[in-house]
Backbone as JSON Lines, residues from 0, in Angstrom:
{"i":0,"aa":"X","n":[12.13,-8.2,27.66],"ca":[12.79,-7.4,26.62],"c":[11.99,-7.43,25.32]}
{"i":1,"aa":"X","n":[11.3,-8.83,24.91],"ca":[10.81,-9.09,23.55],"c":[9.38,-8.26,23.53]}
{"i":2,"aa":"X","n":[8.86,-8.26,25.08],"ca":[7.85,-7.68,25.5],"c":[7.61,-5.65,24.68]}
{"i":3,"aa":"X","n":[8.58,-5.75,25.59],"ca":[9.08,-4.21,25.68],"c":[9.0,-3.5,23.88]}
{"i":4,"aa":"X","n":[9.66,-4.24,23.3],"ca":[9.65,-4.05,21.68],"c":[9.13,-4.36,20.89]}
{"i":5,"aa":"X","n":[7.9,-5.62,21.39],"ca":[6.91,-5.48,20.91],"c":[5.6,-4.02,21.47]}
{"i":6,"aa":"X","n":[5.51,-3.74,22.3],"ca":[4.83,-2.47,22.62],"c":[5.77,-1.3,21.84]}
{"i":7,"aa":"X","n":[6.49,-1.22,22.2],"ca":[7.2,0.33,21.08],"c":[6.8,0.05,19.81]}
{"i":8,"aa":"X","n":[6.75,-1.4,19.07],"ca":[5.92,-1.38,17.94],"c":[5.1,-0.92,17.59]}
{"i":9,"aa":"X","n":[4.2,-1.32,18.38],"ca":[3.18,-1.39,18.39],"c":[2.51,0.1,18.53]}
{"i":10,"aa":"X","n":[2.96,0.85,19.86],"ca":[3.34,2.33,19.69],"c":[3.41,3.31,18.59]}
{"i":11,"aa":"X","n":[4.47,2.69,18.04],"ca":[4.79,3.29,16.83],"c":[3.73,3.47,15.79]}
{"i":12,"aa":"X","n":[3.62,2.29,15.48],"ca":[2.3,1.89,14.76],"c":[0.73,3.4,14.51]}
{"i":13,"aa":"X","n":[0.33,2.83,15.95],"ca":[-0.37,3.9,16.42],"c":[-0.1,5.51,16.46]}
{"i":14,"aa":"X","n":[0.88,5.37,16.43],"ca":[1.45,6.99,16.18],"c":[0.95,7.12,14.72]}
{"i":15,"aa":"X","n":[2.05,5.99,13.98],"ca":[1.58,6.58,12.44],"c":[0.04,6.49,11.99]}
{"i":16,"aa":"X","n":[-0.25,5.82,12.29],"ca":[-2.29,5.53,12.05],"c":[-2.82,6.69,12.6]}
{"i":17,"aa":"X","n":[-2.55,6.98,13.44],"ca":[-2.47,8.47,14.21],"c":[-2.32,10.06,13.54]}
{"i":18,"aa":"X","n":[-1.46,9.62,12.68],"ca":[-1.08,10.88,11.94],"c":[-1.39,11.29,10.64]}
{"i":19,"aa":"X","n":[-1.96,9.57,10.12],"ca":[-2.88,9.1,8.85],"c":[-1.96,8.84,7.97]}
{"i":20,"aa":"X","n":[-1.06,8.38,8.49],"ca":[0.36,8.33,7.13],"c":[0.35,7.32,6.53]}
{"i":21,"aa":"X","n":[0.0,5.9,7.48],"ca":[-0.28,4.99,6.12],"c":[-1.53,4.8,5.12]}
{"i":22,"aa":"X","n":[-2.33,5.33,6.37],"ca":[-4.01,5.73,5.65],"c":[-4.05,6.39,4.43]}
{"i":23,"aa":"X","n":[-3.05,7.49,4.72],"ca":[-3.31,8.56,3.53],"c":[-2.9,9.07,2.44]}
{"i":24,"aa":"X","n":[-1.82,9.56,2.41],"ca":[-1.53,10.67,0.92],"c":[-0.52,8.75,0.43]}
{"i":25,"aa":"X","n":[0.21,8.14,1.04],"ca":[1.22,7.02,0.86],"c":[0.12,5.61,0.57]}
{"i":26,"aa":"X","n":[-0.84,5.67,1.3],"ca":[-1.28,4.16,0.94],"c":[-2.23,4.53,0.03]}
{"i":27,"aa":"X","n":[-3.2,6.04,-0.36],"ca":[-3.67,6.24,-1.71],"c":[-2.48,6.17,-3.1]}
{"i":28,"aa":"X","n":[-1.13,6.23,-2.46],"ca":[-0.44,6.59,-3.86],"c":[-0.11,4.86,-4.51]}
{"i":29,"aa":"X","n":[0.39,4.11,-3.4],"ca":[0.15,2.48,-3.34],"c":[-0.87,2.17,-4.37]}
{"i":30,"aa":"X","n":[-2.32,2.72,-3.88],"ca":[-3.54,1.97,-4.31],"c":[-3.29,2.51,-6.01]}
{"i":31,"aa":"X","n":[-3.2,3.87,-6.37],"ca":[-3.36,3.97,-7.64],"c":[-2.09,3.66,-8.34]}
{"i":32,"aa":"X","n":[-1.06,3.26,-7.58],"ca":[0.23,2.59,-8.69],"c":[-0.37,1.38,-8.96]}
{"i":33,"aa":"X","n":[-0.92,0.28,-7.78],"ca":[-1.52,-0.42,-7.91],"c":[-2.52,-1.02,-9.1]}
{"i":34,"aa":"X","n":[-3.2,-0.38,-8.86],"ca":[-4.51,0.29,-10.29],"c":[-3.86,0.14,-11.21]}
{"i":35,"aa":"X","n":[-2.82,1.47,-12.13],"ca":[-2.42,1.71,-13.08],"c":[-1.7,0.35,-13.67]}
{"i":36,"aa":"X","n":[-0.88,-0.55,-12.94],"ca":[-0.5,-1.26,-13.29],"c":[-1.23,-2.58,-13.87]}
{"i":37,"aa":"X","n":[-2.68,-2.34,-13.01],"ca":[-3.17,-3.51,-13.28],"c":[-3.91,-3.12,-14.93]}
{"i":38,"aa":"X","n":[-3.69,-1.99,-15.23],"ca":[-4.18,-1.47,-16.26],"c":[-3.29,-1.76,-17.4]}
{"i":39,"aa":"X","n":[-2.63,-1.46,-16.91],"ca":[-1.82,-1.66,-18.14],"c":[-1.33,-3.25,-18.7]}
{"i":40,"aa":"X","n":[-1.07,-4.02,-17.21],"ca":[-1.34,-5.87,-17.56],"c":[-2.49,-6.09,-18.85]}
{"i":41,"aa":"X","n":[-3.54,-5.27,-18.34],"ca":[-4.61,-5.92,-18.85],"c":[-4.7,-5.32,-20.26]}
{"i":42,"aa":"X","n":[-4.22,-4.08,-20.57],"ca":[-4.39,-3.62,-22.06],"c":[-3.33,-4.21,-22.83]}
{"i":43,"aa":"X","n":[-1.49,-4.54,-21.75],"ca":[-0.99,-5.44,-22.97],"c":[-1.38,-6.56,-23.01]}
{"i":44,"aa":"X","n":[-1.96,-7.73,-22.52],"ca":[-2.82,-8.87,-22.26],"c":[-3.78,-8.45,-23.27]}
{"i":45,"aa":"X","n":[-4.96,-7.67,-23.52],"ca":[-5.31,-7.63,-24.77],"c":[-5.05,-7.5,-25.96]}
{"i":46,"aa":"X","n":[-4.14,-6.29,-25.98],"ca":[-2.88,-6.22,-27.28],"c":[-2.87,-7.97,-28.07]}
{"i":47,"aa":"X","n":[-2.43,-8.37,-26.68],"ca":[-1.38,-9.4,-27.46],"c":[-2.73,-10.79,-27.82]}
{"i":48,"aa":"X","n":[-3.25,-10.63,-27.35],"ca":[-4.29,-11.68,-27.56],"c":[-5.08,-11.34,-28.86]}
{"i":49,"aa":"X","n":[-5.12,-10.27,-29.05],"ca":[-5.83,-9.36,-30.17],"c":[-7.17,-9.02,-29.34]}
{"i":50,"aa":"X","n":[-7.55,-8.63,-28.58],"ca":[-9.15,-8.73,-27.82],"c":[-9.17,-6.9,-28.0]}
């Protein structure tokens, strides 16, 4: 049974990699929230330091 649902996972998986959905328009939007945020850590982190 544990078998079984691990393969439909796994399945699944491959479907979406398949279709580029985590690859693409969703894990670029990730990467640049990502980014932006780290941008902005770092400009109030300077702010406040005075740098």
């Amino acid at each position: 049974m544990r078998v079984a649902l691990r393969q439909q996972r796994l399945r699944h998986r491959q479907q979406i990699s398949a279709a580029g959905w985590r690859n693409g328009v969703v894990g670029q939007r990730v990467e640049a929230l990502h980014e932006r945020a780290d941008l902005c850590e770092r400009v109030r982190y300077e702010r406040a330091t005075g740098g």
